[in-house]
XYZ file of C-alpha atoms in Angstrom:
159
model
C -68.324 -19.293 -15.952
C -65.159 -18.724 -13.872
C -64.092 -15.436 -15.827
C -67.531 -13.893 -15.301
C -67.402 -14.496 -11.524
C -63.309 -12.625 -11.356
C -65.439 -9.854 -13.284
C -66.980 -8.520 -9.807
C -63.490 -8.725 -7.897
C -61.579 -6.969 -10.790
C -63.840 -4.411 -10.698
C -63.921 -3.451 -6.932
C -60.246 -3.441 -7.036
C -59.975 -1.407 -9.711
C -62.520 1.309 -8.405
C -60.321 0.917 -5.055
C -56.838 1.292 -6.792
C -58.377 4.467 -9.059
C -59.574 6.012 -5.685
C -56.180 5.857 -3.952
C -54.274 6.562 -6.886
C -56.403 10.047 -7.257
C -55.580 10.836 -3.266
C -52.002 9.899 -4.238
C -52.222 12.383 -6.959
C -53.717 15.206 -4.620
C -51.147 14.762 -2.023
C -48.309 14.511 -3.780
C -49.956 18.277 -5.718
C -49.628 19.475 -2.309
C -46.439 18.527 -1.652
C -44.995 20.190 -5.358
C -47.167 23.050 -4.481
C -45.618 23.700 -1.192
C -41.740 23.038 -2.447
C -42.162 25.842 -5.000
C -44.374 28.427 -2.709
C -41.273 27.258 0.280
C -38.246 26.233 -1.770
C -34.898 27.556 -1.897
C -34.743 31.239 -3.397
C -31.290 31.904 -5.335
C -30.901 36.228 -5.250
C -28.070 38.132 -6.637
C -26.160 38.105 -3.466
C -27.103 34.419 -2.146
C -24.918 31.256 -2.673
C -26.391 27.676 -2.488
C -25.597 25.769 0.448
C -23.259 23.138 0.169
C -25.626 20.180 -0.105
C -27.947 21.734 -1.691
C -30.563 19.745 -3.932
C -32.985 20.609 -6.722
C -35.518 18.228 -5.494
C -35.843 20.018 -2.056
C -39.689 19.602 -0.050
C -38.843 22.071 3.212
C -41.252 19.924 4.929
C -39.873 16.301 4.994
C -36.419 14.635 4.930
C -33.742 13.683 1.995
C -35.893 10.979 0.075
C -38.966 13.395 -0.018
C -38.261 14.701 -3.268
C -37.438 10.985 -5.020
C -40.289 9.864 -2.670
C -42.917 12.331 -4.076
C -41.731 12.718 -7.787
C -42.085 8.990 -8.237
C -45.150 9.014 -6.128
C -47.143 11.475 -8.411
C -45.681 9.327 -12.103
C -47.149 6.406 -10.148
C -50.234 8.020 -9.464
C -51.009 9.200 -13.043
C -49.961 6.029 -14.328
C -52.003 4.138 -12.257
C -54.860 6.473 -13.019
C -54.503 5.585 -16.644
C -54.300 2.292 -16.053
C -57.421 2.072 -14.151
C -58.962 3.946 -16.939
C -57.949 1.243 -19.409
C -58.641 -1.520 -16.526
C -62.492 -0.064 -16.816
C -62.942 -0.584 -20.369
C -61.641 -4.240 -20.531
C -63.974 -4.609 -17.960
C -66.718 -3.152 -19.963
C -65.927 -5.445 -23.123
C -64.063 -8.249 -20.837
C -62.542 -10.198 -24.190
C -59.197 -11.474 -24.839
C -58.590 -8.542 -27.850
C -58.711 -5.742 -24.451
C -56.440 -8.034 -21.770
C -53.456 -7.097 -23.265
C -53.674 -3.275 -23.204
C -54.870 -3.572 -19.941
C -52.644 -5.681 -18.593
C -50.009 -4.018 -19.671
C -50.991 -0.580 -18.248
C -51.878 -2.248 -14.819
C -47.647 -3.961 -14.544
C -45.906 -0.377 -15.437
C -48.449 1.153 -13.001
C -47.310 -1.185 -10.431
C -43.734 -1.254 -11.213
C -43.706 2.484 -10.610
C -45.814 2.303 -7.785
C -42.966 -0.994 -6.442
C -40.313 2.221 -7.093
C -42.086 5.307 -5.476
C -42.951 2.372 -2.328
C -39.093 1.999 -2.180
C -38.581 5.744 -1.895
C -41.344 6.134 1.018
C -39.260 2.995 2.727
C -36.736 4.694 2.478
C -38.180 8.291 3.849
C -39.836 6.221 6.536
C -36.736 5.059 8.010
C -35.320 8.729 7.859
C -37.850 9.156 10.215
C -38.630 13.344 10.059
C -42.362 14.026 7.872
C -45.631 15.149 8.493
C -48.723 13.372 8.498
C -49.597 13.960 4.674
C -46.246 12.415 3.724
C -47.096 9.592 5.761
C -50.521 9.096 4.640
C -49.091 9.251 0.866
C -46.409 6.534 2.167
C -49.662 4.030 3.461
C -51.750 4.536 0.343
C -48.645 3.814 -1.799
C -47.869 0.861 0.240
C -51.663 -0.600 0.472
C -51.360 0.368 -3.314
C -48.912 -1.772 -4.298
C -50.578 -4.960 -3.026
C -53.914 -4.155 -4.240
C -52.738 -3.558 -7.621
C -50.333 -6.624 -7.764
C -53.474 -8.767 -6.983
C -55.647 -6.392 -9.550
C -53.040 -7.737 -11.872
C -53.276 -11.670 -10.667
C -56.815 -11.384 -10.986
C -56.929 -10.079 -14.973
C -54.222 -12.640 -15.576
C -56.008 -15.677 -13.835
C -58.721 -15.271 -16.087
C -56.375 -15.034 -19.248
C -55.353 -17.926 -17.940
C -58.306 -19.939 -17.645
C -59.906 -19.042 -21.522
């Protein structure tokens, strides 16, 4: 009786966690987008600048490359994993828990790494609003999927 009543509350977080993960995905598109239309040209006659850096986004700070690489592998791992969250929820057994489950900790551990990163860019202080709308999502992420995942696992726990 107890698992079917979770069934609701997994399901609402998952739509919720697929959502953000998607706007994740668009900003972070953006961002790429913009470092490769903006980046750093290397000519014939030009030299790169002393610190320069492959991972360089013209339109934030230092940890905006780490920040948004790890922010887009979050967001199409966490897109997969909601995706796999869905169908355990269809079947909602024991035999489709594990997959799920399993999916739904790497999504968060890489969503736990690309939150570090935007930690860190906050504290560097110079982004635009996109970068800090991709730093709230990722942060509101991380909670919502660690309780997606403490939901799944306190019904494994009760069967």
């Amino acid at each position: 009786m107890a698992n079917q009543q979770l069934k609701p509350v997994a399901g609402l977080l998952l739509v919720l966690n697929l959502c953000m993960y998607v706007i994740v995905l668009g900003i972070g598109s953006w961002a790429i987008n913009r470092a490769i239309d903006h980046g750093f040209i290397i000519g014939p006659d030009i030299h790169l600048p002393a610190h320069f850096s492959p991972i360089y986004f013209p339109m934030g700070n230092a940890a905006t490359g780490f920040f948004v690489t790890f922010a887009l592998l979050a967001g199409v791992v966490g897109a997969a994993s909601a995706i796999s969250g869905i169908n355990h929820l269809r079947s909602w057994t024991s035999e489709s828990l594990p997959s799920a489950a399993t999916a739904a900790t790497i999504a968060w551990t890489l969503t736990v790494l690309a939150m570090g990163f935007g930690c860190k860019e906050i504290q560097l202080h110079i982004r635009n609003s996109r970068l800090r709308t991709m730093e709230a999502f990722l942060i509101i992420l991380t909670a919502t999927q660690l309780l997606y995942l403490a939901v799944i696992h306190a019904v494994a726990s009760r069967r």
